[in-house]
């Protein structure tokens, strides 16, 4: 099986005294159900799994009173589980399809007899249907597509090598050329394959890019079907149009999301709800422009000036021109080079819990990403090759207190307050 970092977080949660119910959220097909089942099998004597999409009748368990004794009686009526004890895990899968079950999490947390994990993909979509949120009684974990670290594990790269790379990152020292070339090669594969578990598993088994592409295109179709199924009627067509426009949006030199690419003369008022739907569904990540390079960045974030990146770069590549995947592996990606490299960096930054910001001043100065950590600002530029980063150089002259980062298809370098890194080292930011 594919090793996932979230496993350790599940183990840490299980060890807590008086633990809250755990909600694992994430886009469809990122591996939530699989990893929870694997964890449950290895750590619990008894497991009750209620999947509200696969078995809609399970919703009736939560139709009446939500005290735990009533719920457990109902579970015994609808399933084969009887006489369960405190060593039981209750797994509520696809909980977005049963709002009453989400309300019941409060009472499970108060009761303390059972450990409860809930998982869902559209938890931000159906919030109006939940009669009472279990605020203060649940803990949240966000699950993403495989990170590059997890992709390295899948390819047989062990923690010793990853730790060595991190040491080079921390000490700002050059990586052995053979090792650096190998990791860059794997990073290109990661860009093409992405982090959807089924796709990664297929790639690891046969390294067939055509099979990878078929799976990715099917997932894109599934996402489009989700839009048709879950979006409210007034948003279905608009959300699908916004989703389909993302490759074109990112191919522009100025990657700011423009409504006119979706529809001529379109305004934000018409499409903003559709964009928020895509964000809530975990299909895209939003990166907002900041008007000033000052802390806190969120104060200067412009809700009307943003970029949209695909949450999985492999899916983005599958939506581009035929043959783009092979060109990336061969190092020739043409017009899309900025879009693809920025997208994969946004994906990794977001999975590392970084909020996504960029800086654009009157289209004369633009920084791809702006990171805020430890009370400092780090402007970050992404270069498909080792091009000059003019805007970054200008910003660092204006703000000598900043430490700039340039990600390249190369090796480590450090001059004054500019740190140049191989692009794969974004996983350490």
XYZ file of C-alpha atoms in Angstrom:
429
model
C 0.000 0.000 0.000
C 1.005 3.638 -0.356
C 2.470 5.085 2.827
C 0.715 8.295 3.919
C 1.844 10.837 6.497
C -1.685 11.150 7.903
C -1.377 7.652 9.417
C 0.797 8.962 12.238
C -1.716 11.732 12.915
C -4.455 9.118 13.261
C -2.324 7.167 15.729
C -1.643 10.339 17.729
C -5.379 11.077 17.806
C -6.198 7.580 19.055
C -3.783 7.966 21.988
C -5.508 11.101 23.295
C -7.517 10.949 26.519
C -11.090 12.279 26.236
C -10.595 12.635 22.513
C -12.992 14.536 20.273
C -14.586 13.017 17.202
C -12.298 13.294 14.182
C -13.432 14.685 10.824
C -11.180 14.018 7.840
C -12.007 16.296 4.955
C -10.576 16.361 1.451
C -11.400 16.229 -2.231
C -12.757 13.052 -3.741
C -10.336 10.217 -4.485
C -7.449 11.471 -2.326
C -7.534 8.224 -0.315
C -9.547 9.105 2.799
C -11.625 5.904 3.014
C -8.705 3.602 2.248
C -6.372 5.049 4.860
C -9.051 5.119 7.587
C -9.938 1.466 6.926
C -6.261 0.511 7.050
C -5.783 2.384 10.322
C -8.944 0.860 11.818
C -7.955 -2.679 10.861
C -4.587 -2.314 12.598
C -5.745 -0.494 15.737
C -9.283 -1.581 16.707
C -10.914 -4.866 17.649
C -14.341 -3.810 16.369
C -15.152 -1.395 13.544
C -18.576 -0.142 12.448
C -18.484 1.397 8.983
C -21.507 3.376 7.799
C -21.172 4.693 4.240
C -24.126 6.993 3.570
C -23.615 7.090 -0.195
C -23.123 3.368 -0.708
C -25.978 2.548 1.718
C -28.457 5.466 1.854
C -30.677 3.490 4.241
C -28.102 4.120 6.996
C -29.343 7.713 7.150
C -32.435 6.411 8.967
C -30.205 5.535 11.933
C -29.966 9.263 12.632
C -33.519 10.290 11.741
C -34.891 10.258 15.282
C -33.388 11.067 18.677
C -29.639 11.558 18.614
C -28.767 10.227 22.061
C -26.084 7.562 21.748
C -28.146 4.720 23.197
C -30.821 5.264 20.545
C -28.229 5.551 17.785
C -26.514 2.307 18.860
C -29.860 0.515 18.989
C -30.576 1.718 15.470
C -27.128 0.577 14.315
C -27.846 -2.908 15.648
C -31.124 -2.912 13.660
C -29.537 -1.845 10.367
C -26.233 -3.752 10.624
C -24.901 -7.025 12.008
C -23.033 -5.276 14.854
C -24.261 -6.288 18.332
C -23.056 -5.786 21.937
C -20.225 -3.407 21.089
C -17.799 -2.139 23.703
C -15.437 0.766 24.206
C -12.813 -0.754 21.894
C -15.014 0.018 18.911
C -14.349 2.581 16.189
C -17.364 4.032 14.412
C -16.448 5.189 10.904
C -19.024 7.499 9.307
C -18.028 7.652 5.653
C -19.406 10.187 3.152
C -20.906 12.039 6.114
C -21.806 14.987 3.890
C -24.740 12.846 2.696
C -26.188 12.612 6.228
C -26.265 16.026 7.985
C -27.932 14.526 11.091
C -24.942 12.228 11.563
C -22.694 15.271 11.621
C -24.887 16.844 14.294
C -24.654 13.592 16.298
C -20.857 13.912 16.583
C -21.389 16.245 19.562
C -23.219 13.530 21.464
C -20.658 10.867 20.577
C -17.928 13.172 21.945
C -19.847 13.793 25.177
C -20.663 10.081 25.615
C -16.987 8.993 25.276
C -17.764 5.286 24.887
C -16.767 5.045 21.237
C -14.054 6.503 19.046
C -15.581 8.165 15.992
C -14.000 9.143 12.687
C -16.066 10.847 10.007
C -14.917 11.522 6.478
C -16.379 13.437 3.576
C -15.631 15.333 0.407
C -18.227 18.078 0.247
C -18.347 19.152 3.888
C -18.209 22.826 2.946
C -20.996 22.376 0.414
C -23.876 21.033 2.532
C -23.359 23.241 5.567
C -26.845 24.784 5.317
C -28.440 21.351 5.881
C -26.710 20.677 9.222
C -29.182 21.601 11.968
C -26.513 22.100 14.647
C -22.760 22.030 14.158
C -20.773 20.066 16.782
C -18.534 23.071 17.435
C -15.942 22.300 20.101
C -16.554 18.559 19.929
C -14.660 17.688 16.755
C -11.080 17.785 15.543
C -10.362 18.327 11.849
C -7.710 16.845 9.580
C -7.367 17.890 5.955
C -6.234 15.194 3.534
C -4.578 16.129 0.264
C -3.270 14.241 -2.762
C 0.054 12.507 -2.126
C 2.797 14.960 -1.241
C 6.146 14.765 -3.002
C 7.595 13.146 0.121
C 4.931 10.428 -0.090
C 5.643 10.068 -3.817
C 9.329 9.542 -2.990
C 8.355 6.829 -0.485
C 6.250 5.141 -3.167
C 9.315 5.124 -5.451
C 11.529 3.484 -2.852
C 13.315 6.613 -1.611
C 13.719 6.150 2.131
C 13.704 8.662 4.998
C 17.500 8.638 5.215
C 17.789 10.198 1.742
C 14.977 12.667 2.441
C 16.644 13.695 5.713
C 19.938 14.218 3.861
C 18.179 16.473 1.346
C 16.601 18.418 4.201
C 20.042 18.882 5.763
C 21.285 20.418 2.492
C 18.227 22.689 2.543
C 18.807 23.819 6.134
C 22.565 24.282 5.737
C 22.266 25.837 2.245
C 24.788 23.389 0.782
C 25.010 21.954 -2.737
C 23.469 18.507 -3.268
C 25.554 15.742 -4.858
C 24.874 16.069 -8.591
C 23.865 12.442 -9.110
C 21.388 12.636 -6.236
C 20.074 16.029 -7.299
C 19.487 14.834 -10.868
C 17.669 11.736 -9.658
C 15.322 13.691 -7.370
C 14.617 16.268 -10.102
C 13.761 13.391 -12.449
C 11.338 12.016 -9.841
C 9.879 15.493 -9.349
C 9.092 15.719 -13.077
C 7.349 12.367 -12.770
C 5.410 13.720 -9.791
C 4.282 16.721 -11.846
C 2.928 14.416 -14.571
C 1.486 11.703 -12.330
C 0.233 13.959 -9.545
C -0.847 12.680 -6.155
C -4.137 10.838 -6.649
C -3.508 7.462 -4.955
C -5.055 5.308 -7.694
C -2.954 7.103 -10.319
C 0.265 6.852 -8.306
C -0.369 3.172 -7.621
C -0.886 2.553 -11.345
C 2.330 4.401 -12.194
C 4.419 2.568 -9.595
C 3.213 -0.795 -10.894
C 3.766 -0.296 -14.626
C 5.236 3.183 -15.358
C 2.833 3.503 -18.266
C 1.994 7.177 -18.854
C -0.898 6.313 -21.177
C -2.598 4.337 -18.390
C -1.893 7.205 -15.995
C -3.521 9.664 -18.389
C -6.642 7.494 -18.750
C -7.122 7.380 -14.984
C -6.574 11.129 -14.653
C -9.095 11.947 -17.376
C -11.631 9.709 -15.634
C -11.093 11.593 -12.362
C -11.595 14.907 -14.169
C -14.876 13.526 -15.557
C -15.839 12.418 -12.029
C -15.218 15.959 -10.782
C -17.402 17.348 -13.559
C -20.100 14.845 -12.587
C -19.780 15.933 -8.941
C -20.417 19.502 -10.036
C -23.564 18.374 -11.838
C -24.647 16.297 -8.823
C -23.832 18.511 -5.840
C -23.806 22.132 -7.028
C -27.105 23.962 -6.684
C -29.005 24.337 -9.937
C -28.015 27.972 -10.491
C -24.301 27.122 -10.170
C -23.955 23.849 -12.117
C -23.170 25.272 -15.556
C -21.136 28.177 -14.182
C -19.000 26.036 -11.857
C -18.257 23.600 -14.668
C -17.296 26.489 -16.978
C -14.947 27.962 -14.338
C -13.371 24.536 -13.762
C -12.849 23.934 -17.490
C -11.244 27.375 -17.910
C -8.405 26.797 -15.426
C -5.807 25.557 -17.982
C -6.491 28.617 -20.134
C -6.332 30.913 -17.113
C -2.926 29.581 -16.078
C -1.529 29.619 -19.617
C -1.795 33.428 -19.677
C 1.338 35.424 -18.855
C -0.715 37.162 -16.187
C -2.282 34.192 -14.438
C -4.868 36.212 -12.550
C -8.281 34.590 -12.865
C -10.288 36.546 -15.426
C -14.036 36.052 -15.722
C -13.882 37.102 -19.363
C -12.015 33.859 -20.138
C -15.073 31.971 -18.869
C -17.591 34.185 -20.648
C -17.183 37.388 -22.645
C -17.958 40.480 -20.535
C -18.662 38.304 -17.475
C -18.531 39.934 -14.022
C -17.446 38.569 -10.660
C -20.971 38.783 -9.249
C -22.140 36.093 -11.655
C -19.321 33.591 -11.080
C -18.006 34.179 -7.550
C -20.378 31.623 -6.027
C -19.226 29.011 -8.532
C -15.575 29.639 -7.711
C -16.267 29.339 -3.986
C -18.012 26.033 -4.687
C -14.885 24.663 -6.425
C -12.722 25.802 -3.497
C -15.058 24.261 -0.898
C -15.105 21.003 -2.853
C -11.297 20.840 -2.655
C -10.914 20.780 -6.435
C -8.934 24.031 -6.662
C -6.719 26.134 -4.398
C -7.047 29.911 -4.363
C -4.023 32.221 -4.259
C -4.871 35.838 -3.410
C -2.951 38.979 -4.305
C -1.637 41.072 -1.409
C -1.531 44.829 -1.905
C 1.353 45.325 0.560
C 4.288 43.199 1.616
C 3.546 43.662 5.303
C 2.315 41.399 8.084
C -0.273 40.101 8.571
C -0.649 39.266 4.890
C -4.308 38.327 5.293
C -5.144 41.984 6.005
C -3.840 42.976 2.563
C -5.349 40.041 0.633
C -7.607 41.107 -2.244
C -10.636 38.821 -2.617
C -11.196 40.115 -6.160
C -7.636 39.603 -7.451
C -6.627 35.951 -7.318
C -5.294 32.903 -9.149
C -6.880 29.463 -9.148
C -4.602 26.421 -9.154
C -5.658 22.813 -9.521
C -5.379 20.925 -6.234
C -3.589 18.145 -8.122
C -1.043 19.062 -10.785
C -1.308 15.698 -12.520
C -4.974 16.416 -13.225
C -4.006 19.829 -14.630
C -1.492 18.178 -16.984
C -4.183 15.749 -18.151
C -6.366 18.724 -19.136
C -3.652 20.276 -21.327
C -2.685 19.540 -24.943
C -2.047 15.934 -25.866
C 1.582 14.950 -25.302
C 2.216 17.575 -22.608
C 3.006 14.847 -20.075
C 5.824 13.413 -22.204
C 7.200 16.876 -22.955
C 7.460 17.580 -19.214
C 9.420 14.377 -18.663
C 11.720 15.336 -21.539
C 12.129 18.892 -20.197
C 10.263 20.693 -23.003
C 6.957 22.156 -21.815
C 6.623 25.293 -23.927
C 3.825 27.745 -23.183
C 2.641 25.894 -20.097
C 5.965 25.849 -18.226
C 5.036 28.676 -15.852
C 1.560 27.309 -15.209
C 2.723 23.779 -14.450
C 5.644 24.673 -12.195
C 3.614 27.271 -10.295
C 0.759 24.813 -9.881
C 2.920 22.080 -8.361
C 4.532 24.587 -5.995
C 1.102 25.873 -4.931
C -0.024 22.279 -4.332
C 2.944 21.488 -2.081
C 2.824 24.792 -0.215
C -0.887 24.307 0.472
C -0.414 20.724 1.682
C 2.222 22.116 4.090
C -0.496 24.377 5.591
C 0.726 27.557 3.925
C -1.928 30.083 2.922
C -1.402 31.022 -0.717
C -0.612 34.638 -1.592
C 1.134 36.401 -4.465
C 2.169 39.995 -5.054
C 1.368 42.034 -8.131
C 1.892 45.785 -8.244
C 0.379 47.436 -11.310
C 1.577 44.502 -13.460
C 5.125 45.857 -13.170
C 6.297 43.804 -10.201
C 5.005 40.303 -9.589
C 6.127 37.688 -7.087
C 4.707 34.186 -7.651
C 4.190 33.416 -3.954
C 4.586 35.252 -0.669
C 5.057 33.124 2.443
C 4.650 34.297 6.017
C 6.527 32.291 8.657
C 7.991 33.020 12.081
C 7.071 36.698 11.822
C 8.965 37.097 8.546
C 8.032 37.488 4.892
C 9.603 35.255 2.252
C 8.966 36.276 -1.383
C 9.240 33.211 -3.627
C 9.742 32.944 -7.379
C 9.355 29.781 -9.463
C 11.515 29.338 -12.560
C 11.212 26.396 -14.940
C 14.890 26.922 -15.706
C 17.427 29.149 -13.930
C 16.202 32.431 -15.403
C 16.772 35.761 -13.724
C 14.035 36.771 -11.302
C 13.900 40.516 -11.959
C 10.903 41.282 -9.778
C 12.364 39.295 -6.900
C 15.696 41.137 -7.197
C 13.880 44.468 -7.135
C 11.830 43.505 -4.083
C 14.925 42.323 -2.196
C 16.665 45.658 -2.901
C 13.618 47.533 -1.631
C 13.296 45.221 1.392
C 16.765 44.029 2.472
C 15.136 42.568 5.593
C 13.388 39.927 3.453
C 14.882 36.566 2.599
C 13.985 35.672 -0.967
C 13.653 32.164 -2.390
C 14.040 31.141 -6.024
C 13.007 27.618 -7.024
C 14.760 26.296 -10.127
C 15.540 23.196 -12.131
C 19.042 23.220 -10.659
C 20.963 23.076 -7.385
C 21.357 25.013 -4.149
C 22.899 28.482 -4.175
C 23.007 31.342 -1.667
C 23.958 34.977 -2.288
C 23.178 37.625 0.325
C 19.457 37.410 1.087
C 18.532 35.238 -1.920
C 18.397 31.480 -1.510
C 18.218 29.422 -4.710
C 16.838 25.904 -4.315
C 16.065 22.895 -6.507
C 12.315 23.068 -7.065
C 11.675 19.817 -5.199
C 12.893 21.461 -1.947
C 9.598 23.318 -1.799
C 8.527 20.287 0.268
C 10.689 21.642 3.129
C 9.075 25.101 3.145
